């Protein structure tokens, strides 16, 4: 059992089968393979965006950084949550790829930015002052880094504020599939219909070996993105291995099926944790990632059983000696694994 991260999970068998199939014979390089043509049309259908430009890269860092670089100038600001992945986990990738754009961090509970906070920040920023960083892009993350899910309406409200200040909107969708399943929105409703200009549609956290799609809803940005991808070293020669993974992911809505299991197991895990004496959630559990605190002996038992956990100290409730941990379920998580974990952390002999 492993709840450290969905990036630790294996690739889905259908993805491996697709890779085996495409490994036989010769195929055009650099994205000119027939599979990529099918992927482009499948993603356009999925997002109800027949003119969208679709590109594949192998990492989330490349997807987000190249997408942002296509919209942000070196002298502009990228507004994002203070715990956004693009700030906290990309080693300065967005700044590097944009040639120096500044990340401006915004506060907000559970990893969400509020329209009022964004509006207030933008209201005090001079629009034309050569001494100041200029407005650039709004970047949102769904699912957020703290496990919360933006609704389509919430994204639309933020996009309205951004567009009133001429800011395009980028959506970091590393867990986009989980957000779609949790919210009940369609991919179109969560993106361009809500005002999003570009989205990274993640696959590596949801059953792929290593593929992310960048979907640009403005086709006029396509050529610039292509040039940036090549110049950055992210145009893969044997592109068919990326295309094959993504095609398997999209076929018969496998992406949704895998996210549904991850979210369902997340809900089941949350229910089990909620039955543990003294356990409580630091942030709301809404998709497949949660932050929960429980008594320290439970953490000790988990470590002794070699269960990977990102534990951290926290002020316990009711005077208890407690720690918290981030827990993430994935497409391959089973109810048996959840039950074993909950039993492990529960106090011996306690009722659940």
GROMACS .gro file of C-alpha atoms in nm:
model
  352
    1UNK     CA    1   0.000   0.000   0.000
    2UNK     CA    2   0.120   0.345  -0.088
    3UNK     CA    3  -0.049   0.680  -0.040
    4UNK     CA    4   0.258   0.900  -0.086
    5UNK     CA    5   0.163   1.029  -0.432
    6UNK     CA    6  -0.020   0.929  -0.748
    7UNK     CA    7   0.309   0.980  -0.930
    8UNK     CA    8   0.434   0.667  -0.753
    9UNK     CA    9   0.161   0.454  -0.912
   10UNK     CA   10   0.224   0.213  -1.201
   11UNK     CA   11   0.123   0.274  -1.561
   12UNK     CA   12  -0.208   0.120  -1.663
   13UNK     CA   13  -0.185  -0.211  -1.857
   14UNK     CA   14  -0.367  -0.063  -2.157
   15UNK     CA   15  -0.101   0.205  -2.177
   16UNK     CA   16   0.177  -0.053  -2.169
   17UNK     CA   17  -0.007  -0.255  -2.433
   18UNK     CA   18  -0.025   0.053  -2.655
   19UNK     CA   19   0.348   0.109  -2.614
   20UNK     CA   20   0.419  -0.252  -2.707
   21UNK     CA   21   0.203  -0.220  -3.018
   22UNK     CA   22   0.361   0.102  -3.139
   23UNK     CA   23   0.709  -0.039  -3.081
   24UNK     CA   24   0.674  -0.268  -3.384
   25UNK     CA   25   0.793  -0.113  -3.708
   26UNK     CA   26   0.872   0.238  -3.825
   27UNK     CA   27   0.672   0.557  -3.774
   28UNK     CA   28   0.723   0.923  -3.866
   29UNK     CA   29   0.908   1.121  -3.599
   30UNK     CA   30   0.849   1.444  -3.408
   31UNK     CA   31   0.471   1.414  -3.379
   32UNK     CA   32   0.392   1.341  -3.743
   33UNK     CA   33   0.264   0.993  -3.657
   34UNK     CA   34  -0.097   0.896  -3.728
   35UNK     CA   35  -0.158   0.833  -3.358
   36UNK     CA   36  -0.091   1.201  -3.283
   37UNK     CA   37  -0.343   1.301  -3.547
   38UNK     CA   38  -0.602   1.088  -3.371
   39UNK     CA   39  -0.502   1.226  -3.029
   40UNK     CA   40  -0.548   1.582  -3.154
   41UNK     CA   41  -0.900   1.510  -3.276
   42UNK     CA   42  -0.989   1.316  -2.962
   43UNK     CA   43  -0.880   1.602  -2.737
   44UNK     CA   44  -1.062   1.855  -2.954
   45UNK     CA   45  -1.377   1.645  -2.920
   46UNK     CA   46  -1.325   1.601  -2.548
   47UNK     CA   47  -1.293   1.977  -2.496
   48UNK     CA   48  -1.554   2.068  -2.760
   49UNK     CA   49  -1.290   2.287  -2.920
   50UNK     CA   50  -1.244   2.200  -3.290
   51UNK     CA   51  -0.979   2.470  -3.346
   52UNK     CA   52  -0.766   2.394  -3.039
   53UNK     CA   53  -0.395   2.329  -3.083
   54UNK     CA   54  -0.275   2.016  -2.902
   55UNK     CA   55   0.082   1.927  -2.807
   56UNK     CA   56   0.240   1.654  -2.597
   57UNK     CA   57   0.538   1.677  -2.364
   58UNK     CA   58   0.677   1.428  -2.117
   59UNK     CA   59   0.664   1.625  -1.790
   60UNK     CA   60   0.431   1.854  -1.602
   61UNK     CA   61   0.710   2.107  -1.553
   62UNK     CA   62   0.754   2.136  -1.929
   63UNK     CA   63   0.379   2.157  -1.989
   64UNK     CA   64   0.321   2.436  -1.739
   65UNK     CA   65   0.640   2.629  -1.809
   66UNK     CA   66   0.604   2.625  -2.187
   67UNK     CA   67   0.236   2.715  -2.166
   68UNK     CA   68   0.312   3.010  -1.939
   69UNK     CA   69   0.603   3.121  -2.157
   70UNK     CA   70   0.369   3.136  -2.455
   71UNK     CA   71   0.154   3.394  -2.275
   72UNK     CA   72   0.389   3.575  -2.032
   73UNK     CA   73   0.656   3.826  -2.124
   74UNK     CA   74   0.989   3.842  -1.932
   75UNK     CA   75   0.875   4.168  -1.769
   76UNK     CA   76   0.532   4.042  -1.666
   77UNK     CA   77   0.373   3.893  -1.355
   78UNK     CA   78   0.229   3.543  -1.326
   79UNK     CA   79  -0.035   3.552  -1.052
   80UNK     CA   80  -0.080   3.223  -0.868
   81UNK     CA   81  -0.160   3.081  -0.527
   82UNK     CA   82   0.123   3.098  -0.273
   83UNK     CA   83   0.138   2.717  -0.265
   84UNK     CA   84   0.102   2.666  -0.639
   85UNK     CA   85   0.313   2.389  -0.787
   86UNK     CA   86   0.464   2.632  -1.040
   87UNK     CA   87   0.618   2.824  -0.750
   88UNK     CA   88   0.686   2.555  -0.494
   89UNK     CA   89   0.794   2.256  -0.701
   90UNK     CA   90   0.931   2.364  -1.038
   91UNK     CA   91   1.283   2.479  -0.940
   92UNK     CA   92   1.222   2.814  -1.109
   93UNK     CA   93   1.108   2.647  -1.433
   94UNK     CA   94   0.841   2.904  -1.522
   95UNK     CA   95   1.082   3.191  -1.457
   96UNK     CA   96   1.346   3.019  -1.669
   97UNK     CA   97   1.120   2.938  -1.963
   98UNK     CA   98   0.956   3.283  -1.964
   99UNK     CA   99   1.293   3.456  -1.952
  100UNK     CA  100   1.230   3.614  -1.615
  101UNK     CA  101   0.856   3.660  -1.554
  102UNK     CA  102   0.785   3.717  -1.185
  103UNK     CA  103   0.555   3.487  -0.988
  104UNK     CA  104   0.325   3.697  -0.769
  105UNK     CA  105   0.185   3.483  -0.488
  106UNK     CA  106  -0.171   3.514  -0.362
  107UNK     CA  107  -0.312   3.378  -0.034
  108UNK     CA  108  -0.622   3.164  -0.004
  109UNK     CA  109  -0.765   2.879   0.200
  110UNK     CA  110  -0.718   2.523   0.079
  111UNK     CA  111  -0.504   2.630  -0.216
  112UNK     CA  112  -0.775   2.841  -0.378
  113UNK     CA  113  -0.750   3.201  -0.494
  114UNK     CA  114  -1.057   3.418  -0.432
  115UNK     CA  115  -1.176   3.668  -0.695
  116UNK     CA  116  -1.176   3.943  -0.432
  117UNK     CA  117  -0.809   3.879  -0.350
  118UNK     CA  118  -0.710   3.881  -0.717
  119UNK     CA  119  -0.915   4.193  -0.782
  120UNK     CA  120  -0.757   4.375  -0.490
  121UNK     CA  121  -0.408   4.280  -0.606
  122UNK     CA  122  -0.470   4.393  -0.960
  123UNK     CA  123  -0.641   4.716  -0.857
  124UNK     CA  124  -0.326   4.859  -0.696
  125UNK     CA  125  -0.098   4.761  -0.985
  126UNK     CA  126  -0.015   5.039  -1.234
  127UNK     CA  127  -0.095   4.916  -1.584
  128UNK     CA  128   0.171   5.127  -1.755
  129UNK     CA  129   0.473   5.217  -1.546
  130UNK     CA  130   0.816   5.139  -1.684
  131UNK     CA  131   0.948   5.093  -1.330
  132UNK     CA  132   0.699   4.817  -1.243
  133UNK     CA  133   0.648   4.455  -1.342
  134UNK     CA  134   0.358   4.437  -1.587
  135UNK     CA  135   0.046   4.222  -1.570
  136UNK     CA  136   0.095   3.889  -1.742
  137UNK     CA  137  -0.103   3.571  -1.668
  138UNK     CA  138  -0.330   3.421  -1.404
  139UNK     CA  139  -0.238   3.059  -1.327
  140UNK     CA  140  -0.481   2.833  -1.140
  141UNK     CA  141  -0.437   2.473  -1.023
  142UNK     CA  142  -0.719   2.220  -1.026
  143UNK     CA  143  -0.707   1.999  -0.814
  144UNK     CA  144  -0.529   2.248  -0.584
  145UNK     CA  145  -0.211   2.163  -0.400
  146UNK     CA  146  -0.416   2.117  -0.082
  147UNK     CA  147  -0.672   1.882  -0.236
  148UNK     CA  148  -0.957   2.125  -0.299
  149UNK     CA  149  -1.146   2.145  -0.628
  150UNK     CA  150  -1.246   2.461  -0.813
  151UNK     CA  151  -1.591   2.445  -0.966
  152UNK     CA  152  -1.637   2.572  -1.320
  153UNK     CA  153  -1.825   2.870  -1.175
  154UNK     CA  154  -1.535   2.955  -0.944
  155UNK     CA  155  -1.288   2.946  -1.233
  156UNK     CA  156  -1.523   3.160  -1.440
  157UNK     CA  157  -1.544   3.421  -1.163
  158UNK     CA  158  -1.164   3.438  -1.141
  159UNK     CA  159  -1.132   3.454  -1.520
  160UNK     CA  160  -1.376   3.745  -1.531
  161UNK     CA  161  -1.151   3.941  -1.295
  162UNK     CA  162  -0.841   3.844  -1.493
  163UNK     CA  163  -0.991   3.936  -1.830
  164UNK     CA  164  -1.102   4.274  -1.697
  165UNK     CA  165  -0.729   4.344  -1.657
  166UNK     CA  166  -0.635   4.182  -1.991
  167UNK     CA  167  -0.482   3.874  -1.825
  168UNK     CA  168  -0.503   3.538  -2.004
  169UNK     CA  169  -0.571   3.236  -1.782
  170UNK     CA  170  -0.360   2.921  -1.752
  171UNK     CA  171  -0.490   2.608  -1.580
  172UNK     CA  172  -0.244   2.363  -1.428
  173UNK     CA  173  -0.434   2.039  -1.476
  174UNK     CA  174  -0.190   1.782  -1.345
  175UNK     CA  175  -0.497   1.628  -1.174
  176UNK     CA  176  -0.746   1.770  -1.422
  177UNK     CA  177  -0.923   1.434  -1.462
  178UNK     CA  178  -0.977   1.410  -1.088
  179UNK     CA  179  -1.116   1.765  -1.083
  180UNK     CA  180  -1.357   1.686  -1.367
  181UNK     CA  181  -1.487   1.375  -1.192
  182UNK     CA  182  -1.517   1.553  -0.856
  183UNK     CA  183  -1.692   1.862  -0.991
  184UNK     CA  184  -1.923   1.703  -1.244
  185UNK     CA  185  -1.824   1.965  -1.501
  186UNK     CA  186  -1.728   1.884  -1.858
  187UNK     CA  187  -1.374   1.958  -1.978
  188UNK     CA  188  -1.513   2.246  -2.186
  189UNK     CA  189  -1.705   2.392  -1.891
  190UNK     CA  190  -1.391   2.375  -1.676
  191UNK     CA  191  -1.171   2.545  -1.935
  192UNK     CA  192  -1.250   2.767  -2.233
  193UNK     CA  193  -1.617   2.812  -2.147
  194UNK     CA  194  -1.500   2.944  -1.808
  195UNK     CA  195  -1.241   3.175  -1.964
  196UNK     CA  196  -0.929   2.952  -1.960
  197UNK     CA  197  -0.689   3.013  -2.248
  198UNK     CA  198  -0.451   2.720  -2.206
  199UNK     CA  199  -0.461   2.403  -1.996
  200UNK     CA  200  -0.211   2.131  -1.917
  201UNK     CA  201  -0.413   1.809  -1.930
  202UNK     CA  202  -0.220   1.572  -1.705
  203UNK     CA  203  -0.172   1.201  -1.751
  204UNK     CA  204   0.135   1.106  -1.549
  205UNK     CA  205  -0.058   1.113  -1.220
  206UNK     CA  206  -0.345   0.912  -1.363
  207UNK     CA  207  -0.204   0.599  -1.524
  208UNK     CA  208   0.034   0.716  -1.797
  209UNK     CA  209   0.406   0.644  -1.800
  210UNK     CA  210   0.488   1.008  -1.864
  211UNK     CA  211   0.277   1.230  -2.091
  212UNK     CA  212   0.106   1.566  -2.047
  213UNK     CA  213  -0.101   1.743  -2.311
  214UNK     CA  214  -0.095   2.119  -2.358
  215UNK     CA  215  -0.421   2.244  -2.508
  216UNK     CA  216  -0.423   2.598  -2.646
  217UNK     CA  217  -0.770   2.728  -2.724
  218UNK     CA  218  -0.626   3.010  -2.936
  219UNK     CA  219  -0.473   2.847  -3.245
  220UNK     CA  220  -0.281   3.168  -3.319
  221UNK     CA  221  -0.051   3.072  -3.030
  222UNK     CA  222   0.031   2.733  -3.180
  223UNK     CA  223   0.340   2.822  -3.381
  224UNK     CA  224   0.502   3.007  -3.093
  225UNK     CA  225   0.441   2.708  -2.865
  226UNK     CA  226   0.594   2.475  -3.123
  227UNK     CA  227   0.906   2.687  -3.146
  228UNK     CA  228   0.937   2.715  -2.769
  229UNK     CA  229   0.893   2.339  -2.726
  230UNK     CA  230   1.166   2.265  -2.980
  231UNK     CA  231   1.405   2.529  -2.847
  232UNK     CA  232   1.359   2.401  -2.492
  233UNK     CA  233   1.447   2.046  -2.591
  234UNK     CA  234   1.099   1.902  -2.535
  235UNK     CA  235   1.013   1.798  -2.891
  236UNK     CA  236   1.057   1.422  -2.864
  237UNK     CA  237   1.199   1.250  -3.171
  238UNK     CA  238   1.027   0.916  -3.111
  239UNK     CA  239   0.704   1.098  -3.042
  240UNK     CA  240   0.491   0.793  -3.117
  241UNK     CA  241   0.558   0.667  -2.764
  242UNK     CA  242   0.393   0.980  -2.626
  243UNK     CA  243   0.107   0.965  -2.875
  244UNK     CA  244   0.038   0.598  -2.807
  245UNK     CA  245   0.008   0.657  -2.433
  246UNK     CA  246  -0.228   0.949  -2.476
  247UNK     CA  247  -0.439   0.767  -2.734
  248UNK     CA  248  -0.485   0.474  -2.497
  249UNK     CA  249  -0.569   0.720  -2.218
  250UNK     CA  250  -0.839   0.888  -2.426
  251UNK     CA  251  -0.986   0.574  -2.582
  252UNK     CA  252  -1.317   0.468  -2.427
  253UNK     CA  253  -1.274   0.742  -2.165
  254UNK     CA  254  -1.004   0.549  -1.981
  255UNK     CA  255  -0.888   0.881  -1.830
  256UNK     CA  256  -1.226   0.922  -1.662
  257UNK     CA  257  -1.245   0.561  -1.546
  258UNK     CA  258  -0.905   0.586  -1.376
  259UNK     CA  259  -0.989   0.917  -1.212
  260UNK     CA  260  -1.321   0.780  -1.089
  261UNK     CA  261  -1.144   0.498  -0.908
  262UNK     CA  262  -0.884   0.733  -0.760
  263UNK     CA  263  -1.155   0.967  -0.634
  264UNK     CA  264  -1.376   0.685  -0.508
  265UNK     CA  265  -1.086   0.537  -0.313
  266UNK     CA  266  -1.010   0.885  -0.182
  267UNK     CA  267  -1.363   0.914  -0.050
  268UNK     CA  268  -1.340   0.564   0.099
  269UNK     CA  269  -1.010   0.649   0.265
  270UNK     CA  270  -1.155   0.971   0.405
  271UNK     CA  271  -1.447   0.777   0.547
  272UNK     CA  272  -1.211   0.529   0.710
  273UNK     CA  273  -0.988   0.800   0.854
  274UNK     CA  274  -1.294   0.978   0.985
  275UNK     CA  275  -1.371   0.673   1.195
  276UNK     CA  276  -1.029   0.677   1.365
  277UNK     CA  277  -1.042   0.818   1.717
  278UNK     CA  278  -0.904   1.174   1.720
  279UNK     CA  279  -0.838   1.198   1.345
  280UNK     CA  280  -0.938   1.518   1.164
  281UNK     CA  281  -0.893   1.677   0.822
  282UNK     CA  282  -0.667   1.978   0.788
  283UNK     CA  283  -0.828   2.058   0.450
  284UNK     CA  284  -1.153   1.932   0.295
  285UNK     CA  285  -1.125   1.603   0.107
  286UNK     CA  286  -1.277   1.662  -0.238
  287UNK     CA  287  -1.091   1.444  -0.488
  288UNK     CA  288  -0.804   1.195  -0.449
  289UNK     CA  289  -0.570   1.396  -0.225
  290UNK     CA  290  -0.624   1.480   0.141
  291UNK     CA  291  -0.443   1.613   0.445
  292UNK     CA  292  -0.534   1.438   0.769
  293UNK     CA  293  -0.399   1.446   1.125
  294UNK     CA  294  -0.405   1.163   1.378
  295UNK     CA  295  -0.222   1.053   1.692
  296UNK     CA  296   0.155   1.012   1.668
  297UNK     CA  297   0.159   0.637   1.751
  298UNK     CA  298  -0.036   0.575   1.431
  299UNK     CA  299   0.235   0.750   1.230
  300UNK     CA  300   0.498   0.544   1.411
  301UNK     CA  301   0.319   0.222   1.318
  302UNK     CA  302   0.296   0.331   0.955
  303UNK     CA  303   0.668   0.408   0.942
  304UNK     CA  304   0.750   0.077   1.109
  305UNK     CA  305   0.547  -0.096   0.839
  306UNK     CA  306   0.745   0.095   0.571
  307UNK     CA  307   0.440   0.281   0.445
  308UNK     CA  308   0.567   0.597   0.268
  309UNK     CA  309   0.411   0.904   0.431
  310UNK     CA  310   0.485   1.273   0.405
  311UNK     CA  311   0.422   1.333   0.775
  312UNK     CA  312   0.461   1.674   0.936
  313UNK     CA  313   0.408   1.810   1.285
  314UNK     CA  314   0.089   1.995   1.364
  315UNK     CA  315  -0.084   2.131   1.670
  316UNK     CA  316  -0.300   1.843   1.785
  317UNK     CA  317  -0.660   1.877   1.888
  318UNK     CA  318  -0.778   1.832   2.246
  319UNK     CA  319  -0.420   1.827   2.372
  320UNK     CA  320  -0.332   1.518   2.170
  321UNK     CA  321   0.019   1.449   2.041
  322UNK     CA  322  -0.057   1.439   1.671
  323UNK     CA  323   0.101   1.463   1.327
  324UNK     CA  324  -0.053   1.517   0.986
  325UNK     CA  325   0.017   1.366   0.646
  326UNK     CA  326  -0.071   1.417   0.282
  327UNK     CA  327  -0.242   1.108   0.144
  328UNK     CA  328  -0.308   1.048  -0.224
  329UNK     CA  329  -0.505   0.766  -0.381
  330UNK     CA  330  -0.459   0.666  -0.745
  331UNK     CA  331  -0.615   0.464  -1.025
  332UNK     CA  332  -0.473   0.137  -0.888
  333UNK     CA  333  -0.563   0.188  -0.520
  334UNK     CA  334  -0.788  -0.088  -0.382
  335UNK     CA  335  -1.034  -0.095  -0.095
  336UNK     CA  336  -0.823  -0.368   0.064
  337UNK     CA  337  -0.521  -0.138   0.074
  338UNK     CA  338  -0.730   0.139   0.227
  339UNK     CA  339  -0.866  -0.096   0.493
  340UNK     CA  340  -0.517  -0.218   0.580
  341UNK     CA  341  -0.389   0.136   0.617
  342UNK     CA  342  -0.677   0.257   0.832
  343UNK     CA  343  -0.643  -0.048   1.058
  344UNK     CA  344  -0.271   0.022   1.086
  345UNK     CA  345  -0.304   0.379   1.206
  346UNK     CA  346  -0.605   0.321   1.433
  347UNK     CA  347  -0.532   0.261   1.798
  348UNK     CA  348  -0.511  -0.113   1.867
  349UNK     CA  349  -0.844  -0.238   1.986
  350UNK     CA  350  -1.026   0.087   1.912
  351UNK     CA  351  -1.369   0.081   1.753
  352UNK     CA  352  -1.398   0.208   1.398
   0.00000   0.00000   0.00000
